[in-house]
mmCIF file of C-alpha atoms in Angstrom:
data_model
loop_
_atom_site.group_PDB
_atom_site.id
_atom_site.type_symbol
_atom_site.label_atom_id
_atom_site.label_comp_id
_atom_site.label_asym_id
_atom_site.label_seq_id
_atom_site.Cartn_x
_atom_site.Cartn_y
_atom_site.Cartn_z
ATOM 1 C CA GLY A 1 30.307 -29.371 13.577
ATOM 2 C CA ASP A 2 30.936 -27.665 16.872
ATOM 3 C CA SER A 3 28.819 -28.930 19.723
ATOM 4 C CA VAL A 4 28.447 -29.106 23.491
ATOM 5 C CA THR A 5 27.238 -32.129 25.407
ATOM 6 C CA GLN A 6 26.320 -31.936 29.061
ATOM 7 C CA MET A 7 24.862 -34.407 31.469
ATOM 8 C CA GLU A 8 21.113 -34.691 31.452
ATOM 9 C CA GLY A 9 19.183 -33.719 34.492
ATOM 10 C CA PRO A 10 17.533 -33.197 36.675
ATOM 11 C CA VAL A 11 20.235 -33.538 39.274
ATOM 12 C CA THR A 12 18.953 -33.639 42.834
ATOM 13 C CA LEU A 13 21.303 -33.187 45.769
ATOM 14 C CA SER A 14 21.068 -32.425 49.429
ATOM 15 C CA GLU A 15 22.371 -29.142 50.771
ATOM 16 C CA GLU A 16 26.154 -29.149 51.381
ATOM 17 C CA ALA A 17 26.707 -32.019 48.945
ATOM 18 C CA PHE A 18 29.467 -31.954 46.329
ATOM 19 C CA LEU A 19 28.350 -31.054 42.826
ATOM 20 C CA THR A 20 29.732 -32.080 39.461
ATOM 21 C CA ILE A 21 27.997 -31.346 36.177
ATOM 22 C CA ASN A 22 29.843 -32.863 33.251
ATOM 23 C CA CYS A 23 30.378 -31.000 30.019
ATOM 24 C CA THR A 24 32.324 -32.046 26.937
ATOM 25 C CA TYR A 25 32.722 -30.243 23.675
ATOM 26 C CA THR A 26 33.608 -30.786 20.052
ATOM 27 C CA ALA A 27 35.314 -27.969 18.203
ATOM 28 C CA THR A 28 37.753 -27.729 15.334
ATOM 29 C CA GLY A 29 39.244 -24.483 16.609
ATOM 30 C CA TYR A 30 40.229 -23.149 20.016
ATOM 31 C CA PRO A 31 37.049 -22.194 21.799
ATOM 32 C CA SER A 32 36.375 -20.128 24.845
ATOM 33 C CA LEU A 33 34.239 -22.088 27.289
ATOM 34 C CA PHE A 34 31.476 -20.826 29.536
ATOM 35 C CA TRP A 35 29.025 -21.849 32.193
ATOM 36 C CA TYR A 36 25.803 -19.872 32.327
ATOM 37 C CA VAL A 37 23.128 -20.181 35.021
ATOM 38 C CA GLN A 38 19.408 -19.550 34.626
ATOM 39 C CA TYR A 39 17.288 -19.068 37.727
ATOM 40 C CA PRO A 40 13.534 -19.727 37.442
ATOM 41 C CA GLY A 41 11.781 -17.191 35.254
ATOM 42 C CA GLU A 42 14.953 -15.282 34.456
ATOM 43 C CA GLY A 43 17.455 -14.904 31.641
ATOM 44 C CA LEU A 44 20.954 -16.330 31.630
ATOM 45 C CA GLN A 45 23.770 -15.078 33.797
ATOM 46 C CA LEU A 46 27.413 -15.713 33.067
ATOM 47 C CA LEU A 47 28.727 -17.869 35.907
ATOM 48 C CA LEU A 48 32.323 -18.384 34.809
ATOM 49 C CA LYS A 49 34.519 -18.685 31.747
ATOM 50 C CA ALA A 50 37.896 -19.939 30.559
ATOM 51 C CA THR A 51 39.564 -18.853 27.362
ATOM 52 C CA LYS A 52 42.438 -21.303 26.922
ATOM 53 C CA ALA A 53 43.617 -24.746 27.918
ATOM 54 C CA ASP A 54 44.308 -25.303 31.643
ATOM 55 C CA ASP A 55 42.585 -22.064 32.605
ATOM 56 C CA LYS A 56 40.297 -22.358 35.609
ATOM 57 C CA GLY A 57 37.182 -20.241 35.806
ATOM 58 C CA SER A 58 35.669 -19.644 39.233
ATOM 59 C CA ASN A 59 32.813 -17.695 40.752
ATOM 60 C CA LYS A 60 30.499 -18.026 43.758
ATOM 61 C CA GLY A 61 32.225 -21.225 44.857
ATOM 62 C CA PHE A 62 31.848 -22.852 41.440
ATOM 63 C CA GLU A 63 34.885 -23.915 39.442
ATOM 64 C CA ALA A 64 35.573 -25.379 36.019
ATOM 65 C CA THR A 65 38.892 -26.185 34.361
ATOM 66 C CA TYR A 66 39.432 -26.093 30.602
ATOM 67 C CA ARG A 67 40.815 -29.555 29.761
ATOM 68 C CA LYS A 68 41.936 -29.679 26.174
ATOM 69 C CA GLU A 69 43.152 -33.275 26.372
ATOM 70 C CA THR A 70 39.720 -34.524 27.380
ATOM 71 C CA THR A 71 37.772 -31.696 25.681
ATOM 72 C CA SER A 72 35.924 -31.130 28.930
ATOM 73 C CA PHE A 73 34.832 -28.250 31.134
ATOM 74 C CA HIS A 74 33.120 -29.891 34.115
ATOM 75 C CA LEU A 75 31.421 -27.651 36.644
ATOM 76 C CA GLU A 76 32.112 -28.330 40.337
ATOM 77 C CA LYS A 77 31.142 -26.915 43.693
ATOM 78 C CA GLY A 78 32.242 -28.255 47.031
ATOM 79 C CA SER A 79 29.109 -27.506 49.041
ATOM 80 C CA VAL A 80 25.882 -26.586 47.317
ATOM 81 C CA GLN A 81 23.102 -24.458 48.762
ATOM 82 C CA VAL A 82 19.365 -24.393 48.140
ATOM 83 C CA SER A 83 19.867 -21.086 46.340
ATOM 84 C CA ASP A 84 21.995 -22.877 43.730
ATOM 85 C CA SER A 85 18.874 -24.555 42.357
ATOM 86 C CA ALA A 86 18.744 -23.468 38.722
ATOM 87 C CA VAL A 87 19.470 -24.624 35.190
ATOM 88 C CA TYR A 88 23.130 -24.641 34.193
ATOM 89 C CA PHE A 89 24.248 -24.299 30.576
ATOM 90 C CA CYS A 90 27.684 -25.160 29.262
ATOM 91 C CA ALA A 91 28.642 -23.218 26.139
ATOM 92 C CA LEU A 92 31.476 -22.539 23.725
ATOM 93 C CA HIS A 93 32.457 -19.708 21.441
ATOM 94 C CA ILE A 94 34.995 -19.752 18.648
ATOM 95 C CA ARG A 95 36.037 -16.305 17.610
ATOM 96 C CA GLY A 96 35.623 -15.701 13.912
ATOM 97 C CA ARG A 97 33.559 -18.838 13.361
ATOM 98 C CA ASP A 98 30.049 -17.495 12.774
ATOM 99 C CA ASP A 99 30.611 -15.606 16.004
ATOM 100 C CA LYS A 100 27.920 -17.576 17.804
ATOM 101 C CA ILE A 101 27.768 -19.147 21.200
ATOM 102 C CA ILE A 102 26.818 -22.799 21.095
ATOM 103 C CA PHE A 103 24.904 -23.978 24.125
ATOM 104 C CA GLY A 104 24.455 -27.381 25.639
ATOM 105 C CA LYS A 105 20.929 -28.490 26.453
ATOM 106 C CA GLY A 106 21.155 -27.432 30.067
ATOM 107 C CA THR A 107 21.154 -29.352 33.344
ATOM 108 C CA ARG A 108 18.470 -28.668 35.914
ATOM 109 C CA LEU A 109 19.758 -28.762 39.476
ATOM 110 C CA HIS A 110 17.531 -29.213 42.520
ATOM 111 C CA ILE A 111 19.031 -28.746 45.966
ATOM 112 C CA LEU A 112 17.020 -30.107 48.873
ATOM 113 C CA PRO A 113 17.252 -28.459 52.312
ATOM 114 C CA GLY B 1 28.988 -5.126 35.349
ATOM 115 C CA ALA B 2 27.290 -5.149 31.988
ATOM 116 C CA VAL B 3 23.511 -4.978 32.257
ATOM 117 C CA VAL B 4 20.977 -5.812 29.578
ATOM 118 C CA SER B 5 17.295 -5.082 30.046
ATOM 119 C CA GLN B 6 14.240 -6.303 28.198
ATOM 120 C CA HIS B 7 10.792 -4.808 28.014
ATOM 121 C CA PRO B 8 8.210 -6.014 28.590
ATOM 122 C CA SER B 9 9.012 -8.888 30.918
ATOM 123 C CA TRP B 10 5.806 -10.589 29.921
ATOM 124 C CA VAL B 11 3.055 -9.944 27.412
ATOM 125 C CA ILE B 12 -0.234 -11.569 26.533
ATOM 126 C CA CYS B 13 -1.776 -10.807 23.167
ATOM 127 C CA LYS B 14 -4.517 -11.991 20.862
ATOM 128 C CA SER B 15 -3.802 -14.103 17.827
ATOM 129 C CA GLY B 16 -3.136 -11.964 14.759
ATOM 130 C CA THR B 17 -1.705 -8.986 16.584
ATOM 131 C CA SER B 18 1.931 -7.849 16.567
ATOM 132 C CA VAL B 19 4.148 -7.580 19.594
ATOM 133 C CA LYS B 20 7.359 -5.587 19.985
ATOM 134 C CA ILE B 21 10.048 -6.568 22.479
ATOM 135 C CA GLU B 22 12.869 -4.175 23.347
ATOM 136 C CA CYS B 23 16.400 -5.097 24.352
ATOM 137 C CA ARG B 24 18.689 -2.442 25.787
ATOM 138 C CA SER B 25 22.295 -2.450 26.920
ATOM 139 C CA LEU B 26 22.295 -0.085 29.887
ATOM 140 C CA ASP B 27 25.946 0.611 30.576
ATOM 141 C CA PHE B 28 27.802 -0.317 27.414
ATOM 142 C CA GLN B 29 27.522 -0.019 23.674
ATOM 143 C CA ALA B 30 26.455 -3.256 22.061
ATOM 144 C CA THR B 31 27.800 -3.623 18.565
ATOM 145 C CA THR B 32 26.081 -6.981 18.255
ATOM 146 C CA MET B 33 22.845 -8.236 19.748
ATOM 147 C CA PHE B 34 21.404 -11.723 19.599
ATOM 148 C CA TRP B 35 17.828 -12.948 19.883
ATOM 149 C CA TYR B 36 17.070 -16.379 21.272
ATOM 150 C CA ARG B 37 13.948 -18.389 21.805
ATOM 151 C CA GLN B 38 13.606 -20.876 24.619
ATOM 152 C CA PHE B 39 10.946 -23.543 24.907
ATOM 153 C CA PRO B 40 10.043 -24.983 28.298
ATOM 154 C CA LYS B 41 12.847 -27.031 29.811
ATOM 155 C CA GLN B 42 14.948 -26.697 26.690
ATOM 156 C CA SER B 43 18.063 -24.885 25.625
ATOM 157 C CA LEU B 44 18.260 -21.570 23.850
ATOM 158 C CA MET B 45 17.704 -21.497 20.119
ATOM 159 C CA LEU B 46 19.475 -18.653 18.334
ATOM 160 C CA MET B 47 17.018 -16.859 16.076
ATOM 161 C CA ALA B 48 19.095 -14.047 14.654
ATOM 162 C CA THR B 49 22.174 -11.895 15.052
ATOM 163 C CA SER B 50 21.955 -8.155 14.564
ATOM 164 C CA ASN B 51 24.722 -5.644 14.132
ATOM 165 C CA GLU B 52 24.045 -1.974 14.663
ATOM 166 C CA GLY B 53 23.016 -0.244 11.479
ATOM 167 C CA SER B 54 22.797 -3.350 9.320
ATOM 168 C CA LYS B 55 20.269 -6.047 8.545
ATOM 169 C CA ALA B 56 19.934 -8.950 10.909
ATOM 170 C CA THR B 57 21.268 -12.366 9.998
ATOM 171 C CA TYR B 58 18.636 -15.007 10.603
ATOM 172 C CA GLU B 59 19.256 -18.638 11.445
ATOM 173 C CA GLN B 60 17.985 -21.318 9.157
ATOM 174 C CA GLY B 61 14.295 -21.952 9.622
ATOM 175 C CA VAL B 62 13.526 -18.591 11.235
ATOM 176 C CA GLU B 63 11.053 -16.513 9.229
ATOM 177 C CA LYS B 64 12.512 -13.057 8.800
ATOM 178 C CA ASP B 65 9.170 -11.584 7.772
ATOM 179 C CA LYS B 66 7.555 -12.884 10.930
ATOM 180 C CA PHE B 67 10.297 -11.948 13.361
ATOM 181 C CA LEU B 68 11.380 -8.423 12.467
ATOM 182 C CA ILE B 69 14.598 -7.269 14.079
ATOM 183 C CA ASN B 70 15.805 -3.708 14.196
ATOM 184 C CA HIS B 71 19.117 -2.597 15.710
ATOM 185 C CA ALA B 72 18.914 1.120 15.198
ATOM 186 C CA SER B 73 21.373 2.210 17.866
ATOM 187 C CA LEU B 74 24.279 0.825 19.861
ATOM 188 C CA THR B 75 22.076 0.365 22.897
ATOM 189 C CA LEU B 76 18.747 -0.800 21.491
ATOM 190 C CA SER B 77 17.483 -3.711 19.454
ATOM 191 C CA THR B 78 13.847 -4.632 18.944
ATOM 192 C CA LEU B 79 12.153 -7.873 17.988
ATOM 193 C CA THR B 80 8.664 -7.606 16.538
ATOM 194 C CA VAL B 81 6.591 -10.755 16.297
ATOM 195 C CA THR B 82 4.160 -10.009 13.508
ATOM 196 C CA SER B 83 0.728 -11.602 13.243
ATOM 197 C CA ALA B 84 1.406 -13.673 16.309
ATOM 198 C CA HIS B 85 -0.130 -17.122 16.693
ATOM 199 C CA PRO B 86 -0.323 -19.446 19.696
ATOM 200 C CA GLU B 87 2.684 -21.430 18.446
ATOM 201 C CA ASP B 88 4.769 -18.256 18.820
ATOM 202 C CA SER B 89 4.220 -18.389 22.564
ATOM 203 C CA SER B 90 7.641 -18.764 24.105
ATOM 204 C CA PHE B 91 10.346 -17.177 26.230
ATOM 205 C CA TYR B 92 12.381 -14.725 24.155
ATOM 206 C CA ILE B 93 15.818 -13.753 25.403
ATOM 207 C CA CYS B 94 18.191 -11.188 23.975
ATOM 208 C CA SER B 95 21.893 -10.832 24.578
ATOM 209 C CA ALA B 96 24.404 -8.145 23.786
ATOM 210 C CA ARG B 97 28.096 -8.141 23.082
ATOM 211 C CA GLN B 98 30.517 -5.255 23.180
ATOM 212 C CA GLY B 99 32.996 -5.163 20.337
ATOM 213 C CA ARG B 100 34.580 -8.493 19.410
ATOM 214 C CA THR B 101 34.690 -9.970 22.901
ATOM 215 C CA ASP B 102 33.502 -13.514 23.357
ATOM 216 C CA THR B 103 31.182 -12.770 26.276
ATOM 217 C CA GLN B 104 27.496 -12.143 25.770
ATOM 218 C CA TYR B 105 25.374 -10.488 28.436
ATOM 219 C CA PHE B 106 21.818 -11.694 28.586
ATOM 220 C CA GLY B 107 18.591 -9.893 29.251
ATOM 221 C CA PRO B 108 16.068 -11.273 31.749
ATOM 222 C CA GLY B 109 13.785 -12.545 28.996
ATOM 223 C CA THR B 110 10.252 -11.803 27.811
ATOM 224 C CA ARG B 111 7.510 -14.362 28.128
ATOM 225 C CA LEU B 112 5.067 -14.095 25.242
ATOM 226 C CA THR B 113 1.679 -15.771 25.427
ATOM 227 C CA VAL B 114 -0.533 -15.640 22.358
ATOM 228 C CA LEU B 115 -4.173 -16.489 22.970
#
């Protein structure tokens, strides 16, 4: 079945470090791919999305490129801040297939000042 | 941007009582709303999908008689946890989708604690 696998956390980095959170997916169709972020005690916020191969989603300095050949959607940021500390969820959606979003397990990110 | 609210943000109740959680789309009409449950440090578990004016579709293993979902209007869905027990304590999150788009907008969540 369709699934999302993302790197386990927690990931701890120093401020201004480079961030990569890996995400790979399995899908029989052509999914849209998402990164959601959850700050402590809050719901999820859409961070960025890409709807087809080679699309790049970007927001708040974060980027992710839809790689069909490697079935990946890795999240990157060039210089993280303490305020980026949160849990990041990779997710996919296949239109017409149950119409659900399938989430990865989430990666907790800690940024040290 | 699309905003989804939840009320209450947190609730504490006694075992055996029922609790209602509201989910509202504030600036768009949500044809479909989703209810999720999240355990500490874990991912979201989809409980049910509700379309306005029709019965909710529950995921396997979710008791429909315990978790009552009503989606009476295009801007409001409610989740009622009936006869709550301590094991129902969790973080409940709703999301809303407009039309057939692939983007869901999430509410801030409701933390339920059953004593």
